[in-house]
mmCIF file of C-alpha atoms in Angstrom:
data_model
loop_
_atom_site.group_PDB
_atom_site.id
_atom_site.type_symbol
_atom_site.label_atom_id
_atom_site.label_comp_id
_atom_site.label_asym_id
_atom_site.label_seq_id
_atom_site.Cartn_x
_atom_site.Cartn_y
_atom_site.Cartn_z
ATOM 1 C CA MET A 52 15.579 -12.013 -16.119
ATOM 2 C CA ALA A 53 13.487 -8.873 -15.809
ATOM 3 C CA ALA A 54 15.282 -5.585 -16.171
ATOM 4 C CA THR A 55 13.666 -4.306 -13.008
ATOM 5 C CA GLU A 56 13.839 -5.490 -9.439
ATOM 6 C CA ASP A 57 10.153 -6.358 -9.597
ATOM 7 C CA THR A 58 8.349 -9.493 -10.694
ATOM 8 C CA PRO A 59 6.804 -9.269 -14.158
ATOM 9 C CA ARG A 60 3.074 -8.820 -13.782
ATOM 10 C CA ALA A 61 -0.042 -8.378 -15.884
ATOM 11 C CA VAL A 62 -3.113 -6.514 -14.660
ATOM 12 C CA SER A 63 -6.608 -5.813 -15.958
ATOM 13 C CA VAL A 64 -8.401 -2.554 -15.287
ATOM 14 C CA VAL A 65 -11.990 -3.736 -15.144
ATOM 15 C CA ILE A 66 -15.489 -2.797 -14.016
ATOM 16 C CA LEU A 67 -18.783 -3.720 -15.644
ATOM 17 C CA LYS A 68 -19.895 -0.139 -16.083
ATOM 18 C CA GLY A 69 -19.060 2.462 -18.683
ATOM 19 C CA GLY A 70 -17.736 5.940 -18.045
ATOM 20 C CA VAL A 71 -15.889 5.178 -14.833
ATOM 21 C CA GLY A 72 -12.510 5.962 -16.323
ATOM 22 C CA LYS A 73 -11.067 2.547 -17.199
ATOM 23 C CA SER A 74 -9.274 3.770 -20.312
ATOM 24 C CA THR A 75 -7.869 6.864 -18.601
ATOM 25 C CA ILE A 76 -6.611 4.908 -15.619
ATOM 26 C CA SER A 77 -5.216 1.994 -17.615
ATOM 27 C CA MET A 78 -3.446 4.242 -20.107
ATOM 28 C CA ASN A 79 -1.875 6.402 -17.418
ATOM 29 C CA LEU A 80 -0.988 3.326 -15.370
ATOM 30 C CA ALA A 81 0.810 1.901 -18.419
ATOM 31 C CA ARG A 82 2.614 5.217 -18.821
ATOM 32 C CA GLN A 83 3.807 5.274 -15.187
ATOM 33 C CA LEU A 84 4.852 1.611 -15.332
ATOM 34 C CA SER A 85 6.977 2.430 -18.376
ATOM 35 C CA GLU A 86 9.228 4.375 -15.983
ATOM 36 C CA ARG A 87 9.967 1.034 -14.263
ATOM 37 C CA GLY A 88 10.206 -1.468 -17.079
ATOM 38 C CA ARG A 89 9.030 -2.597 -20.492
ATOM 39 C CA VAL A 90 5.282 -2.194 -20.855
ATOM 40 C CA LEU A 91 2.596 -3.465 -23.214
ATOM 41 C CA PHE A 92 -0.756 -1.708 -23.040
ATOM 42 C CA ALA A 93 -3.455 -4.007 -24.443
ATOM 43 C CA ASP A 94 -6.743 -2.424 -25.463
ATOM 44 C CA LEU A 95 -9.386 -5.163 -25.386
ATOM 45 C CA ASP A 96 -12.331 -2.783 -25.510
ATOM 46 C CA PRO A 97 -14.039 -2.904 -28.936
ATOM 47 C CA ASN A 98 -14.922 0.776 -28.721
ATOM 48 C CA GLY A 99 -11.212 1.522 -28.800
ATOM 49 C CA HIS A 100 -11.224 4.668 -26.641
ATOM 50 C CA ALA A 101 -7.617 4.162 -25.639
ATOM 51 C CA THR A 102 -6.392 3.103 -29.093
ATOM 52 C CA ASN A 103 -7.991 6.123 -30.754
ATOM 53 C CA GLY A 104 -7.017 8.311 -27.804
ATOM 54 C CA LEU A 105 -3.370 7.505 -28.399
ATOM 55 C CA GLY A 106 -3.674 8.470 -32.053
ATOM 56 C CA PHE A 107 -4.001 5.011 -33.606
ATOM 57 C CA GLY A 108 -7.319 5.501 -35.365
ATOM 58 C CA THR A 109 -5.970 4.145 -38.637
ATOM 59 C CA VAL A 110 -4.762 0.960 -36.959
ATOM 60 C CA TYR A 111 -8.143 0.650 -35.194
ATOM 61 C CA ARG A 112 -9.841 0.589 -38.598
ATOM 62 C CA GLY A 113 -7.107 -1.537 -40.159
ATOM 63 C CA GLU A 114 -7.040 -5.059 -41.563
ATOM 64 C CA THR A 115 -5.273 -6.960 -38.813
ATOM 65 C CA ASN A 116 -6.950 -7.632 -35.497
ATOM 66 C CA LEU A 117 -6.493 -9.693 -32.356
ATOM 67 C CA GLY A 118 -8.367 -12.595 -33.922
ATOM 68 C CA ASP A 119 -5.670 -13.025 -36.570
ATOM 69 C CA VAL A 120 -3.277 -13.822 -33.716
ATOM 70 C CA ILE A 121 -5.324 -15.787 -31.192
ATOM 71 C CA LEU A 122 -7.931 -17.647 -33.260
ATOM 72 C CA ASP A 123 -7.176 -20.977 -34.917
ATOM 73 C CA ASN A 124 -7.486 -19.708 -38.482
ATOM 74 C CA GLY A 125 -5.328 -16.639 -37.833
ATOM 75 C CA ASP A 126 -2.192 -16.071 -39.842
ATOM 76 C CA ALA A 127 -0.651 -13.066 -38.079
ATOM 77 C CA THR A 128 1.881 -12.949 -35.284
ATOM 78 C CA VAL A 129 1.536 -10.776 -32.231
ATOM 79 C CA SER A 130 4.381 -8.633 -33.590
ATOM 80 C CA ASP A 131 2.244 -7.801 -36.626
ATOM 81 C CA LEU A 132 -0.268 -6.287 -34.261
ATOM 82 C CA ILE A 133 1.825 -4.463 -31.663
ATOM 83 C CA GLN A 134 2.448 -0.752 -32.218
ATOM 84 C CA GLU A 135 5.177 1.359 -30.689
ATOM 85 C CA THR A 136 3.931 4.590 -29.095
ATOM 86 C CA LYS A 137 5.823 7.802 -28.387
ATOM 87 C CA PHE A 138 5.237 7.373 -24.679
ATOM 88 C CA GLY A 139 7.605 4.596 -23.661
ATOM 89 C CA PHE A 140 5.136 1.721 -23.915
ATOM 90 C CA ASP A 141 3.873 -0.478 -26.737
ATOM 91 C CA LEU A 142 0.214 -0.798 -27.699
ATOM 92 C CA LEU A 143 -1.765 -3.889 -28.574
ATOM 93 C CA PRO A 144 -4.518 -1.987 -30.355
ATOM 94 C CA SER A 145 -8.247 -2.534 -30.317
ATOM 95 C CA SER A 146 -10.044 -2.722 -33.643
ATOM 96 C CA ASP A 147 -13.499 -1.980 -34.998
ATOM 97 C CA SER A 148 -13.866 -5.703 -35.725
ATOM 98 C CA LEU A 149 -13.103 -6.820 -32.169
ATOM 99 C CA GLU A 150 -16.741 -7.703 -31.509
ATOM 100 C CA ASP A 151 -16.555 -10.334 -34.242
ATOM 101 C CA VAL A 152 -13.428 -11.741 -32.608
ATOM 102 C CA GLU A 153 -15.368 -11.985 -29.373
ATOM 103 C CA LYS A 154 -18.076 -14.044 -31.085
ATOM 104 C CA ASP A 155 -15.466 -16.394 -32.546
ATOM 105 C CA LEU A 156 -13.775 -16.797 -29.167
ATOM 106 C CA ALA A 157 -17.057 -18.041 -27.736
ATOM 107 C CA GLY A 158 -16.868 -21.053 -30.041
ATOM 108 C CA ALA A 159 -13.151 -21.689 -29.660
ATOM 109 C CA LEU A 160 -11.633 -24.439 -27.551
ATOM 110 C CA GLN A 161 -10.536 -22.845 -24.277
ATOM 111 C CA GLY A 162 -11.561 -19.506 -25.758
ATOM 112 C CA SER A 163 -11.139 -17.727 -22.427
ATOM 113 C CA ALA A 164 -7.454 -18.626 -22.303
ATOM 114 C CA ARG A 165 -6.387 -17.580 -25.816
ATOM 115 C CA VAL A 166 -4.896 -14.204 -24.866
ATOM 116 C CA LYS A 167 -2.997 -15.891 -22.042
ATOM 117 C CA THR A 168 -1.505 -18.678 -24.120
ATOM 118 C CA LYS A 169 -0.882 -16.725 -27.335
ATOM 119 C CA ILE A 170 0.134 -13.327 -25.994
ATOM 120 C CA VAL A 171 0.874 -13.075 -22.283
ATOM 121 C CA ASP A 172 2.698 -16.373 -21.722
ATOM 122 C CA PRO A 173 5.163 -15.795 -24.569
ATOM 123 C CA LEU A 174 5.733 -12.086 -23.886
ATOM 124 C CA LEU A 175 5.526 -11.450 -20.135
ATOM 125 C CA GLY A 176 8.958 -11.616 -18.526
ATOM 126 C CA GLU A 177 10.534 -11.992 -21.962
ATOM 127 C CA ARG A 178 9.671 -8.945 -24.012
ATOM 128 C CA TYR A 179 7.686 -7.022 -21.390
ATOM 129 C CA ASP A 180 7.885 -6.567 -17.630
ATOM 130 C CA TYR A 181 4.291 -5.360 -17.338
ATOM 131 C CA ILE A 182 1.145 -5.830 -19.384
ATOM 132 C CA VAL A 183 -1.905 -3.647 -18.696
ATOM 133 C CA PHE A 184 -5.328 -4.545 -20.095
ATOM 134 C CA ASP A 185 -8.093 -2.047 -20.741
ATOM 135 C CA CYS A 186 -11.331 -4.041 -20.640
ATOM 136 C CA PRO A 187 -14.856 -3.660 -22.043
ATOM 137 C CA ALA A 188 -17.678 -2.463 -19.788
ATOM 138 C CA TYR A 189 -19.797 -5.559 -20.460
ATOM 139 C CA PRO A 190 -19.225 -9.228 -19.570
ATOM 140 C CA GLY A 191 -18.015 -11.524 -22.351
ATOM 141 C CA MET A 192 -15.082 -13.393 -23.818
ATOM 142 C CA LEU A 193 -12.813 -10.349 -24.029
ATOM 143 C CA ASN A 194 -13.193 -9.617 -20.327
ATOM 144 C CA ASN A 195 -12.759 -13.323 -19.560
ATOM 145 C CA ASN A 196 -9.547 -13.364 -21.583
ATOM 146 C CA ALA A 197 -8.162 -10.321 -19.794
ATOM 147 C CA LEU A 198 -8.869 -11.881 -16.394
ATOM 148 C CA VAL A 199 -7.389 -15.266 -17.234
ATOM 149 C CA ALA A 200 -4.354 -13.694 -18.908
ATOM 150 C CA SER A 201 -3.576 -11.240 -16.111
ATOM 151 C CA GLY A 202 -4.667 -12.904 -12.867
ATOM 152 C CA ASN A 203 -4.730 -9.431 -11.300
ATOM 153 C CA VAL A 204 -7.336 -6.704 -11.425
ATOM 154 C CA ILE A 205 -7.630 -3.044 -10.540
ATOM 155 C CA ILE A 206 -11.213 -1.850 -10.181
ATOM 156 C CA PRO A 207 -11.956 1.859 -10.631
ATOM 157 C CA LEU A 208 -15.018 3.290 -8.877
ATOM 158 C CA GLU A 209 -16.690 6.648 -9.176
ATOM 159 C CA PRO A 210 -18.993 8.180 -6.564
ATOM 160 C CA GLY A 211 -22.674 7.288 -6.822
ATOM 161 C CA SER A 212 -24.791 4.188 -6.431
ATOM 162 C CA SER A 213 -24.496 3.071 -10.051
ATOM 163 C CA SER A 214 -20.776 2.618 -9.647
ATOM 164 C CA ILE A 215 -21.264 0.493 -6.527
ATOM 165 C CA GLY A 216 -23.727 -1.574 -8.569
ATOM 166 C CA GLY A 217 -21.090 -1.953 -11.262
ATOM 167 C CA TYR A 218 -18.604 -3.148 -8.660
ATOM 168 C CA LYS A 219 -21.049 -5.738 -7.314
ATOM 169 C CA ARG A 220 -21.808 -6.938 -10.857
ATOM 170 C CA THR A 221 -18.106 -7.206 -11.581
ATOM 171 C CA MET A 222 -17.567 -9.377 -8.512
ATOM 172 C CA GLU A 223 -20.625 -11.563 -9.132
ATOM 173 C CA ARG A 224 -20.366 -12.005 -12.870
ATOM 174 C CA LEU A 225 -16.617 -11.969 -13.464
ATOM 175 C CA ILE A 226 -14.365 -12.316 -10.449
ATOM 176 C CA THR A 227 -16.283 -14.886 -8.394
ATOM 177 C CA PRO A 228 -17.061 -17.288 -11.284
ATOM 178 C CA SER A 229 -13.489 -17.072 -12.536
ATOM 179 C CA ARG A 230 -12.219 -18.159 -9.130
ATOM 180 C CA GLU A 231 -13.669 -21.578 -9.717
ATOM 181 C CA TYR A 232 -10.810 -22.046 -12.181
ATOM 182 C CA ILE A 233 -8.084 -19.498 -11.536
ATOM 183 C CA ASP A 234 -6.569 -17.360 -8.808
ATOM 184 C CA ILE A 235 -7.487 -13.726 -9.282
ATOM 185 C CA ASP A 236 -6.019 -11.053 -7.047
ATOM 186 C CA VAL A 237 -7.803 -7.740 -6.646
ATOM 187 C CA LEU A 238 -4.790 -5.445 -6.345
ATOM 188 C CA ALA A 239 -6.637 -2.186 -5.746
ATOM 189 C CA LEU A 240 -10.004 -0.448 -5.650
ATOM 190 C CA VAL A 241 -9.490 3.030 -7.049
ATOM 191 C CA PRO A 242 -11.845 5.924 -6.285
ATOM 192 C CA ASN A 243 -11.898 8.049 -9.430
ATOM 193 C CA LYS A 244 -13.481 11.354 -10.498
ATOM 194 C CA LEU A 245 -13.745 12.717 -6.965
ATOM 195 C CA ARG A 246 -14.593 16.408 -6.686
ATOM 196 C CA GLU A 247 -16.776 16.974 -3.622
ATOM 197 C CA ARG A 248 -16.063 17.796 0.009
ATOM 198 C CA ILE A 249 -15.800 14.815 2.297
ATOM 199 C CA ASP A 250 -16.644 16.651 5.526
ATOM 200 C CA HIS A 251 -20.273 16.688 4.361
ATOM 201 C CA ARG A 252 -22.598 13.842 3.414
ATOM 202 C CA THR A 253 -21.632 13.717 -0.232
ATOM 203 C CA GLU A 254 -21.439 10.775 -2.608
ATOM 204 C CA ASP A 255 -17.658 11.113 -2.509
ATOM 205 C CA ARG A 256 -17.739 10.751 1.255
ATOM 206 C CA GLU A 257 -20.034 7.747 1.024
ATOM 207 C CA LEU A 258 -17.784 5.942 -1.452
ATOM 208 C CA LEU A 259 -14.617 6.615 0.549
ATOM 209 C CA GLU A 260 -16.232 5.640 3.829
ATOM 210 C CA ASN A 261 -17.610 2.401 2.398
ATOM 211 C CA LEU A 262 -14.296 1.367 0.863
ATOM 212 C CA ASN A 263 -12.215 2.402 3.866
ATOM 213 C CA THR A 264 -14.311 0.737 6.549
ATOM 214 C CA ALA A 265 -15.375 -2.623 5.083
ATOM 215 C CA ASP A 266 -13.037 -5.481 6.008
ATOM 216 C CA ALA A 267 -13.174 -6.891 2.500
ATOM 217 C CA THR A 268 -12.090 -3.671 0.816
ATOM 218 C CA GLU A 269 -10.046 -1.508 3.192
ATOM 219 C CA GLY A 270 -6.781 -3.288 2.399
ATOM 220 C CA LYS A 271 -7.300 -2.653 -1.313
ATOM 221 C CA VAL A 272 -7.620 1.141 -1.053
ATOM 222 C CA PRO A 273 -4.471 2.914 -2.297
ATOM 223 C CA ASN A 274 -2.777 5.222 0.202
ATOM 224 C CA PHE A 275 -3.907 8.223 -1.851
ATOM 225 C CA ALA A 276 -7.502 7.363 -0.911
ATOM 226 C CA ARG A 277 -6.918 5.858 2.533
ATOM 227 C CA ILE A 278 -8.791 7.494 5.391
ATOM 228 C CA THR A 279 -9.033 5.643 8.708
ATOM 229 C CA ALA A 280 -12.064 5.661 10.985
ATOM 230 C CA ASP A 281 -10.155 7.915 13.396
ATOM 231 C CA GLN A 282 -9.371 10.343 10.601
ATOM 232 C CA PHE A 283 -13.036 10.484 9.583
ATOM 233 C CA ASP A 284 -13.883 11.292 13.202
ATOM 234 C CA ALA A 285 -11.227 13.987 13.309
ATOM 235 C CA ILE A 286 -12.532 15.486 10.065
ATOM 236 C CA ASP A 287 -16.088 15.525 11.422
ATOM 237 C CA ASN A 288 -14.955 17.103 14.696
ATOM 238 C CA GLY A 289 -13.131 19.847 12.834
ATOM 239 C CA GLU A 290 -9.764 18.657 14.169
ATOM 240 C CA MET A 291 -8.430 17.761 10.760
ATOM 241 C CA LYS A 292 -8.489 19.605 7.479
ATOM 242 C CA PRO A 293 -10.426 17.452 5.034
ATOM 243 C CA PRO A 294 -7.964 15.853 2.618
ATOM 244 C CA LYS A 295 -8.596 15.570 -1.115
ATOM 245 C CA PRO A 296 -8.273 11.834 -1.628
ATOM 246 C CA GLY A 297 -8.610 9.651 -4.699
ATOM 247 C CA ILE A 298 -8.006 10.465 -8.319
ATOM 248 C CA ARG A 299 -9.575 13.915 -8.708
ATOM 249 C CA TYR A 300 -11.815 15.157 -11.421
ATOM 250 C CA SER A 301 -9.394 17.317 -13.330
ATOM 251 C CA ALA A 302 -9.481 19.446 -16.436
ATOM 252 C CA ALA A 303 -5.893 18.505 -17.224
ATOM 253 C CA LEU A 304 -6.845 14.854 -17.417
ATOM 254 C CA SER A 305 -9.656 15.537 -19.894
ATOM 255 C CA LYS A 306 -7.437 17.840 -21.926
ATOM 256 C CA SER A 307 -4.628 15.300 -22.034
ATOM 257 C CA LEU A 308 -7.011 12.801 -23.643
ATOM 258 C CA LYS A 309 -8.039 15.321 -26.257
ATOM 259 C CA ALA A 310 -4.361 15.999 -26.904
ATOM 260 C CA GLN A 311 -3.856 12.229 -27.354
ATOM 261 C CA GLN A 312 -1.262 12.046 -24.606
ATOM 262 C CA PRO A 313 -0.898 10.425 -21.209
ATOM 263 C CA LEU A 314 -1.009 12.954 -18.370
ATOM 264 C CA MET A 315 2.720 12.526 -17.699
ATOM 265 C CA ASP A 316 3.542 13.855 -21.157
ATOM 266 C CA TYR A 317 0.782 16.462 -21.303
ATOM 267 C CA ASP A 318 1.403 18.012 -17.888
ATOM 268 C CA PRO A 319 4.521 16.601 -16.183
ATOM 269 C CA ASP A 320 3.934 18.687 -13.022
ATOM 270 C CA ASN A 321 0.325 17.644 -12.498
ATOM 271 C CA SER A 322 -0.447 16.698 -8.903
ATOM 272 C CA GLN A 323 -2.475 13.671 -9.998
ATOM 273 C CA LEU A 324 0.630 11.950 -11.332
ATOM 274 C CA GLU A 325 1.673 10.742 -7.904
ATOM 275 C CA ASN A 326 -1.623 8.838 -7.710
ATOM 276 C CA PHE A 327 -0.960 7.031 -10.976
ATOM 277 C CA ASP A 328 2.553 6.433 -9.750
ATOM 278 C CA GLU A 329 1.212 4.738 -6.635
ATOM 279 C CA LEU A 330 -0.945 2.546 -8.873
ATOM 280 C CA ALA A 331 2.226 1.579 -10.725
ATOM 281 C CA THR A 332 3.867 0.748 -7.396
ATOM 282 C CA ILE A 333 0.860 -1.374 -6.444
ATOM 283 C CA VAL A 334 1.176 -3.332 -9.689
ATOM 284 C CA ALA A 335 4.936 -3.704 -9.249
ATOM 285 C CA ASN A 336 4.523 -4.957 -5.667
ATOM 286 C CA GLY A 337 1.427 -7.058 -6.296
ATOM 287 C CA GLY A 338 -0.746 -5.155 -3.831
ATOM 288 C CA VAL A 339 -1.196 -2.093 -1.640
ATOM 289 C CA GLU A 340 1.506 -1.489 0.966
ATOM 290 C CA ARG A 341 0.802 0.767 3.911
ATOM 291 C CA MET B 541 -25.849 -16.805 -9.170
ATOM 292 C CA THR B 542 -25.856 -17.508 -12.881
ATOM 293 C CA ASP B 543 -26.817 -20.932 -14.120
ATOM 294 C CA ALA B 544 -23.679 -21.440 -16.166
ATOM 295 C CA ASN B 545 -20.210 -20.267 -15.309
ATOM 296 C CA PRO B 546 -18.908 -18.089 -18.156
ATOM 297 C CA PHE B 547 -15.449 -19.541 -17.581
ATOM 298 C CA ASP B 548 -16.508 -23.169 -18.018
ATOM 299 C CA ASP B 549 -14.619 -23.356 -21.295
ATOM 300 C CA LEU B 550 -11.426 -23.333 -19.293
ATOM 301 C CA GLY B 551 -11.713 -26.829 -17.949
ATOM 302 C CA ALA B 552 -8.387 -26.839 -16.218
ATOM 303 C CA VAL B 553 -6.178 -23.889 -16.966
ATOM 304 C CA GLU B 554 -3.082 -23.536 -14.900
ATOM 305 C CA ASP B 555 -2.652 -20.278 -13.143
ATOM 306 C CA ASP B 556 1.050 -19.747 -13.376
ATOM 307 C CA SER B 557 1.832 -16.120 -13.433
ATOM 308 C CA ASP B 558 5.463 -16.956 -12.936
ATOM 309 C CA ASP B 559 7.667 -18.469 -15.552
ATOM 310 C CA THR B 560 8.672 -21.516 -13.576
ATOM 311 C CA ALA B 561 5.781 -23.755 -14.386
ATOM 312 C CA GLU B 562 5.506 -25.645 -17.602
ATOM 313 C CA GLY B 563 3.261 -24.152 -20.203
ATOM 314 C CA SER B 564 1.494 -27.333 -21.125
ATOM 315 C CA ASN B 565 -1.932 -26.922 -22.508
ATOM 316 C CA ASP B 566 -4.091 -29.290 -20.624
ATOM 317 C CA PRO B 567 -6.721 -30.977 -22.672
ATOM 318 C CA VAL B 568 -10.121 -29.711 -21.808
ATOM 319 C CA VAL B 569 -11.642 -31.802 -19.105
ATOM 320 C CA GLU B 570 -15.167 -31.859 -17.917
ATOM 321 C CA SER B 571 -15.326 -29.223 -15.263
ATOM 322 C CA THR B 572 -15.360 -31.241 -12.110
ATOM 323 C CA ASP B 573 -17.345 -29.355 -9.587
ATOM 324 C CA ALA B 574 -14.995 -27.502 -7.361
ATOM 325 C CA PRO B 575 -15.182 -29.319 -4.084
ATOM 326 C CA THR B 576 -17.125 -27.317 -1.600
ATOM 327 C CA SER B 577 -14.156 -27.281 0.663
ATOM 328 C CA PRO B 578 -14.560 -29.838 3.397
ATOM 329 C CA GLU B 579 -14.127 -27.364 6.194
ATOM 330 C CA ALA B 580 -10.456 -26.754 5.738
ATOM 331 C CA SER B 581 -8.943 -27.777 9.017
ATOM 332 C CA SER B 582 -7.218 -24.744 10.339
ATOM 333 C CA ASP B 583 -4.413 -26.743 11.870
ATOM 334 C CA GLN B 584 -1.665 -27.939 9.608
ATOM 335 C CA GLY B 585 -2.666 -30.722 7.310
ATOM 336 C CA SER B 586 0.019 -33.097 8.465
ATOM 337 C CA ASP B 587 -2.489 -35.539 9.801
ATOM 338 C CA ARG B 588 -2.811 -37.546 6.639
ATOM 339 C CA THR B 589 -1.983 -40.989 7.866
ATOM 340 C CA GLU B 590 -2.756 -42.903 4.705
ATOM 341 C CA GLU B 591 -1.792 -41.342 1.417
ATOM 342 C CA SER B 592 -4.696 -41.966 -0.881
ATOM 343 C CA SER B 593 -3.565 -43.402 -4.181
ATOM 344 C CA ASP B 594 -6.181 -41.633 -6.258
ATOM 345 C CA PRO B 595 -5.048 -38.163 -7.266
ATOM 346 C CA VAL B 596 -6.667 -35.533 -5.143
ATOM 347 C CA SER B 597 -8.845 -33.400 -7.367
ATOM 348 C CA GLY B 598 -9.088 -29.697 -6.845
ATOM 349 C CA PRO B 599 -7.654 -27.438 -4.146
ATOM 350 C CA SER B 600 -8.625 -28.277 -0.591
ATOM 351 C CA PHE B 601 -10.088 -24.842 0.001
ATOM 352 C CA ASP B 602 -11.837 -22.173 -2.029
ATOM 353 C CA TYR B 603 -10.312 -18.871 -2.999
ATOM 354 C CA SER B 604 -13.022 -17.160 -0.973
ATOM 355 C CA GLU B 605 -11.312 -18.398 2.190
ATOM 356 C CA VAL B 606 -8.069 -16.672 1.308
ATOM 357 C CA ARG B 607 -6.822 -13.638 3.166
ATOM 358 C CA GLN B 608 -4.380 -11.762 0.974
ATOM 359 C CA ARG B 609 -1.470 -10.070 2.701
ATOM 360 C CA PRO B 610 1.768 -8.717 1.323
ATOM 361 C CA LEU B 611 5.004 -10.531 2.113
ATOM 362 C CA TYR B 612 8.195 -8.508 2.078
ATOM 363 C CA ALA B 613 11.272 -10.420 1.020
ATOM 364 C CA ARG B 614 14.376 -9.766 -1.029
ATOM 365 C CA GLY B 615 14.324 -10.409 -4.743
ATOM 366 C CA GLU B 616 16.894 -13.190 -4.540
ATOM 367 C CA THR B 617 14.895 -14.916 -1.801
ATOM 368 C CA TRP B 618 11.807 -14.857 -4.009
ATOM 369 C CA ASP B 619 13.914 -16.267 -6.857
ATOM 370 C CA GLU B 620 15.170 -19.121 -4.646
ATOM 371 C CA PHE B 621 11.648 -19.824 -3.484
ATOM 372 C CA GLU B 622 10.188 -19.848 -7.000
ATOM 373 C CA ASP B 623 13.021 -22.061 -8.223
ATOM 374 C CA ALA B 624 12.347 -24.503 -5.390
ATOM 375 C CA ILE B 625 8.658 -24.603 -6.277
ATOM 376 C CA GLY B 626 9.361 -24.986 -9.984
ATOM 377 C CA ILE B 627 12.201 -27.488 -9.709
ATOM 378 C CA SER B 628 11.123 -29.631 -6.773
ATOM 379 C CA VAL B 629 7.544 -29.055 -5.716
ATOM 380 C CA VAL B 630 5.626 -28.956 -8.993
ATOM 381 C CA PRO B 631 7.329 -32.032 -10.524
ATOM 382 C CA GLU B 632 6.700 -34.030 -7.351
ATOM 383 C CA LEU B 633 3.051 -32.962 -7.345
ATOM 384 C CA ARG B 634 2.853 -34.215 -10.951
ATOM 385 C CA ARG B 635 4.218 -37.580 -9.867
ATOM 386 C CA GLU B 636 1.477 -37.665 -7.244
ATOM 387 C CA GLY B 637 -1.087 -37.028 -9.969
ATOM 388 C CA ILE B 638 -1.812 -33.414 -9.041
ATOM 389 C CA ARG B 639 -1.912 -31.234 -12.150
ATOM 390 C CA ASP B 640 -3.921 -28.238 -11.038
ATOM 391 C CA GLU B 641 -2.106 -26.858 -8.019
ATOM 392 C CA GLU B 642 -3.050 -23.272 -7.261
ATOM 393 C CA LYS B 643 -0.882 -20.481 -5.950
ATOM 394 C CA ARG B 644 -3.013 -20.268 -2.817
ATOM 395 C CA GLU B 645 -2.298 -23.915 -1.948
ATOM 396 C CA ILE B 646 1.437 -23.394 -2.254
ATOM 397 C CA HIS B 647 1.357 -20.216 -0.174
ATOM 398 C CA ASP B 648 -0.820 -21.857 2.460
ATOM 399 C CA ALA B 649 1.581 -24.785 2.744
ATOM 400 C CA VAL B 650 4.574 -22.440 2.968
ATOM 401 C CA LEU B 651 3.073 -20.573 5.926
ATOM 402 C CA SER B 652 2.149 -23.838 7.645
ATOM 403 C CA LEU B 653 5.716 -25.031 7.188
ATOM 404 C CA ALA B 654 7.036 -21.833 8.732
ATOM 405 C CA ALA B 655 4.589 -22.139 11.613
ATOM 406 C CA GLU B 656 5.819 -25.672 12.266
ATOM 407 C CA GLU B 657 9.482 -24.615 12.325
ATOM 408 C CA PRO B 658 9.651 -21.369 14.335
ATOM 409 C CA GLU B 659 13.089 -22.254 15.734
ATOM 410 C CA ARG B 660 14.460 -22.336 12.218
ATOM 411 C CA ILE B 661 13.014 -18.889 11.526
ATOM 412 C CA VAL B 662 14.842 -17.514 14.542
ATOM 413 C CA GLU B 663 18.076 -19.198 13.413
ATOM 414 C CA LEU B 664 17.840 -17.750 9.913
ATOM 415 C CA ILE B 665 17.228 -14.223 11.119
ATOM 416 C CA ILE B 666 20.125 -14.373 13.582
ATOM 417 C CA GLU B 667 22.444 -15.944 11.002
ATOM 418 C CA ARG B 668 21.705 -13.207 8.499
ATOM 419 C CA ARG B 669 22.157 -10.409 10.997
ATOM 420 C CA ARG B 670 25.601 -11.784 11.788
ATOM 421 C CA ASP B 671 26.424 -12.375 8.150
ATOM 422 C CA PRO B 672 24.334 -10.057 5.966
ATOM 423 C CA GLU B 673 25.766 -11.593 2.804
ATOM 424 C CA ARG B 674 23.736 -14.774 3.299
#
């Protein structure tokens, strides 16, 4: 039934660490997916970076919140909540009362499955071809709901040991426990905010080498960050010009957020767009394809 | 290694990311400990001589044993496959008392089936090359 040739799919952009770029990546992923089908961007992070960043500050501070739709005493429909944006996708906004909703979910019957049963099941494949979740940086019922509702995750990583720690925490505290009950596919591990040379021993190099050489992760690295062992050797031997892999640290990206626009609308010629487009392809295909 | 699984409220939630399965809300059941997979025999599981009458609880292997690889097939082939699962496989599993089938179990069985019938794979490929409309 979908308008596209692809299977409808939901995905959560998640890592238990702040400042890695979850909101930026999820928002721009939603924007690129909107070129392929009907997209809902769901902001489940109580701090509402993405909701405010898209210019919906009034809605963020408004009366209606997610709890009015997914909790037992709620009297709103999901349509009361969803906002249309100027960028080709719809927004399920965060709200400044989302932390209270999280507390209530903890006491609700099958609280972890409320977003799935009340929002994703009725909408995915019917009203939307893709649903992208922006998740909080801490473990809790909102993250649990995003995981259960989507069944797919994209994990952004920035260079540095704290990001690796965040990745490990995400696996141990979210992904692994959830697998006792549901199938979760890690679609991609996305190196973000790269800016250093990779022909020297930099943190960027360390992150890329770790992801690209470990059996468990190498198949999850998007092509825009894929460097084989042979290529690393060639780079070190001076036989190959060091590439600039990953999503780069870019002024345009920061400026686009300040301008309350996805990168595609702020700077349609930006070289980073092809990276977000590959992420959209990964979501559409259900995994990385070499 | 936390003491309590944060997802324990789920009991038994179906993972059906496709729209073929029924959207029944299972009543919450006590979380039966996921069986620590009795070393999933790597050869096809066709050696069940006696069908046990008690419903088999829980997948026969853990997600951690899964190796995820992309499969490339045409959209209409995926549709046929998902219809077959939704129309024939899932209802029959229900009759056998299995309510919590996981995607990984279905995919695992599909590959085993293909491995058991390689001649048929060859036939299908040749047929389609001769008649691309099929």
